[in-house]
Amino acid sequence: MPSPTPRCLHCRYDLSGIVDRCPECGWTIDPEVLYLDDVELIARRLQKPAPPSWWRRLLAAYSALVVAFVVLVILVIAIAIVWMASRGQGV
């Protein structure tokens, strides 16, 4: 259900007749969501999550490298155990 009066998403200032920025807080007005009420805005926000910021991507890349390194170490240890067992040397 559309909101009868367009409001700023940041400060809730009445934006009737204003097209680009909120005069109260300077927030850029998005015409696509200008007349939506709070329930529709929350539903729309829940449907599409915000893209991860640079530090989250960096953390994910670091975590992937750590996991890959641990898997590599486990694989090398397993190969060494199998190789030593095949040569008759006890572990």
mmCIF file of C-alpha atoms in Angstrom:
data_model
loop_
_atom_site.group_PDB
_atom_site.id
_atom_site.type_symbol
_atom_site.label_atom_id
_atom_site.label_comp_id
_atom_site.label_asym_id
_atom_site.label_seq_id
_atom_site.Cartn_x
_atom_site.Cartn_y
_atom_site.Cartn_z
ATOM 1 C CA MET A 1 0.000 0.000 0.000
ATOM 2 C CA PRO A 2 1.569 3.305 -1.042
ATOM 3 C CA SER A 3 2.254 5.919 1.575
ATOM 4 C CA PRO A 4 0.080 9.040 1.088
ATOM 5 C CA THR A 5 2.967 11.410 1.766
ATOM 6 C CA PRO A 6 6.496 10.744 0.544
ATOM 7 C CA ARG A 7 8.940 10.714 3.439
ATOM 8 C CA CYS A 8 12.727 10.664 3.603
ATOM 9 C CA LEU A 9 13.959 7.152 4.383
ATOM 10 C CA HIS A 10 16.663 8.577 6.629
ATOM 11 C CA CYS A 11 15.004 11.333 8.700
ATOM 12 C CA ARG A 12 11.281 10.924 7.767
ATOM 13 C CA TYR A 13 11.100 14.551 6.481
ATOM 14 C CA ASP A 14 8.067 15.340 4.274
ATOM 15 C CA LEU A 15 9.349 15.273 0.673
ATOM 16 C CA SER A 16 6.249 16.574 -1.128
ATOM 17 C CA GLY A 17 7.393 18.376 -4.291
ATOM 18 C CA ILE A 18 11.103 17.592 -3.795
ATOM 19 C CA VAL A 19 12.845 15.445 -6.407
ATOM 20 C CA ASP A 20 16.569 14.998 -5.724
ATOM 21 C CA ARG A 21 17.777 15.419 -2.106
ATOM 22 C CA CYS A 22 16.195 15.743 1.310
ATOM 23 C CA PRO A 23 16.630 19.356 2.496
ATOM 24 C CA GLU A 24 16.752 18.207 6.130
ATOM 25 C CA CYS A 25 19.528 15.583 6.034
ATOM 26 C CA GLY A 26 20.854 15.641 2.439
ATOM 27 C CA TRP A 27 19.865 12.023 1.748
ATOM 28 C CA THR A 28 19.537 11.171 -1.963
ATOM 29 C CA ILE A 29 15.916 10.435 -2.842
ATOM 30 C CA ASP A 30 15.232 7.122 -4.575
ATOM 31 C CA PRO A 31 12.062 7.646 -6.660
ATOM 32 C CA GLU A 32 11.481 3.878 -6.838
ATOM 33 C CA VAL A 33 10.802 3.624 -3.101
ATOM 34 C CA LEU A 34 9.549 7.155 -2.416
ATOM 35 C CA TYR A 35 5.889 6.247 -1.879
ATOM 36 C CA LEU A 36 6.371 2.859 -0.218
ATOM 37 C CA ASP A 37 5.399 2.450 3.415
ATOM 38 C CA ASP A 38 7.703 0.973 6.068
ATOM 39 C CA VAL A 39 6.289 -2.562 5.805
ATOM 40 C CA GLU A 40 6.926 -2.705 2.051
ATOM 41 C CA LEU A 41 10.424 -1.268 2.493
ATOM 42 C CA ILE A 42 11.297 -3.901 5.098
ATOM 43 C CA ALA A 43 9.877 -6.682 2.909
ATOM 44 C CA ARG A 44 11.833 -5.422 -0.094
ATOM 45 C CA ARG A 45 15.035 -5.200 1.965
ATOM 46 C CA LEU A 46 14.603 -8.771 3.240
ATOM 47 C CA GLN A 47 14.137 -10.109 -0.302
ATOM 48 C CA LYS A 48 17.479 -8.862 -1.586
ATOM 49 C CA PRO A 49 20.349 -8.748 0.897
ATOM 50 C CA ALA A 50 22.912 -6.003 0.677
ATOM 51 C CA PRO A 51 26.110 -6.883 -1.151
ATOM 52 C CA PRO A 52 28.998 -7.741 1.157
ATOM 53 C CA SER A 53 31.439 -4.984 1.874
ATOM 54 C CA TRP A 54 35.130 -5.244 0.951
ATOM 55 C CA TRP A 55 36.222 -6.486 4.381
ATOM 56 C CA ARG A 56 33.687 -9.322 4.311
ATOM 57 C CA ARG A 57 34.967 -10.396 0.912
ATOM 58 C CA LEU A 58 38.534 -10.184 2.212
ATOM 59 C CA LEU A 59 37.608 -12.236 5.284
ATOM 60 C CA ALA A 60 35.903 -14.853 3.094
ATOM 61 C CA ALA A 61 38.974 -15.069 0.835
ATOM 62 C CA TYR A 62 41.291 -15.398 3.858
ATOM 63 C CA SER A 63 39.071 -18.093 5.365
ATOM 64 C CA ALA A 64 39.087 -20.009 2.086
ATOM 65 C CA LEU A 65 42.900 -19.852 1.968
ATOM 66 C CA VAL A 66 43.199 -21.101 5.555
ATOM 67 C CA VAL A 67 40.838 -24.001 4.843
ATOM 68 C CA ALA A 68 42.758 -24.870 1.656
ATOM 69 C CA PHE A 69 46.063 -24.814 3.576
ATOM 70 C CA VAL A 70 44.700 -27.074 6.324
ATOM 71 C CA VAL A 71 43.355 -29.531 3.735
ATOM 72 C CA LEU A 72 46.737 -29.513 1.976
ATOM 73 C CA VAL A 73 48.594 -30.233 5.232
ATOM 74 C CA ILE A 74 46.225 -33.102 6.064
ATOM 75 C CA LEU A 75 46.672 -34.512 2.554
ATOM 76 C CA VAL A 76 50.487 -34.356 2.803
ATOM 77 C CA ILE A 77 50.422 -36.080 6.199
ATOM 78 C CA ALA A 78 48.116 -38.813 4.857
ATOM 79 C CA ILE A 79 50.381 -39.372 1.829
ATOM 80 C CA ALA A 80 53.445 -39.556 4.104
ATOM 81 C CA ILE A 81 51.743 -42.131 6.340
ATOM 82 C CA VAL A 82 50.729 -44.283 3.367
ATOM 83 C CA TRP A 83 54.215 -44.014 1.837
ATOM 84 C CA MET A 84 55.930 -44.963 5.104
ATOM 85 C CA ALA A 85 53.550 -47.904 5.604
ATOM 86 C CA SER A 86 54.242 -49.181 2.089
ATOM 87 C CA ARG A 87 58.005 -49.167 2.768
ATOM 88 C CA GLY A 88 57.555 -51.202 5.925
ATOM 89 C CA GLN A 89 58.483 -48.427 8.320
ATOM 90 C CA GLY A 90 56.223 -48.170 11.329
ATOM 91 C CA VAL A 91 54.490 -44.978 12.126
#
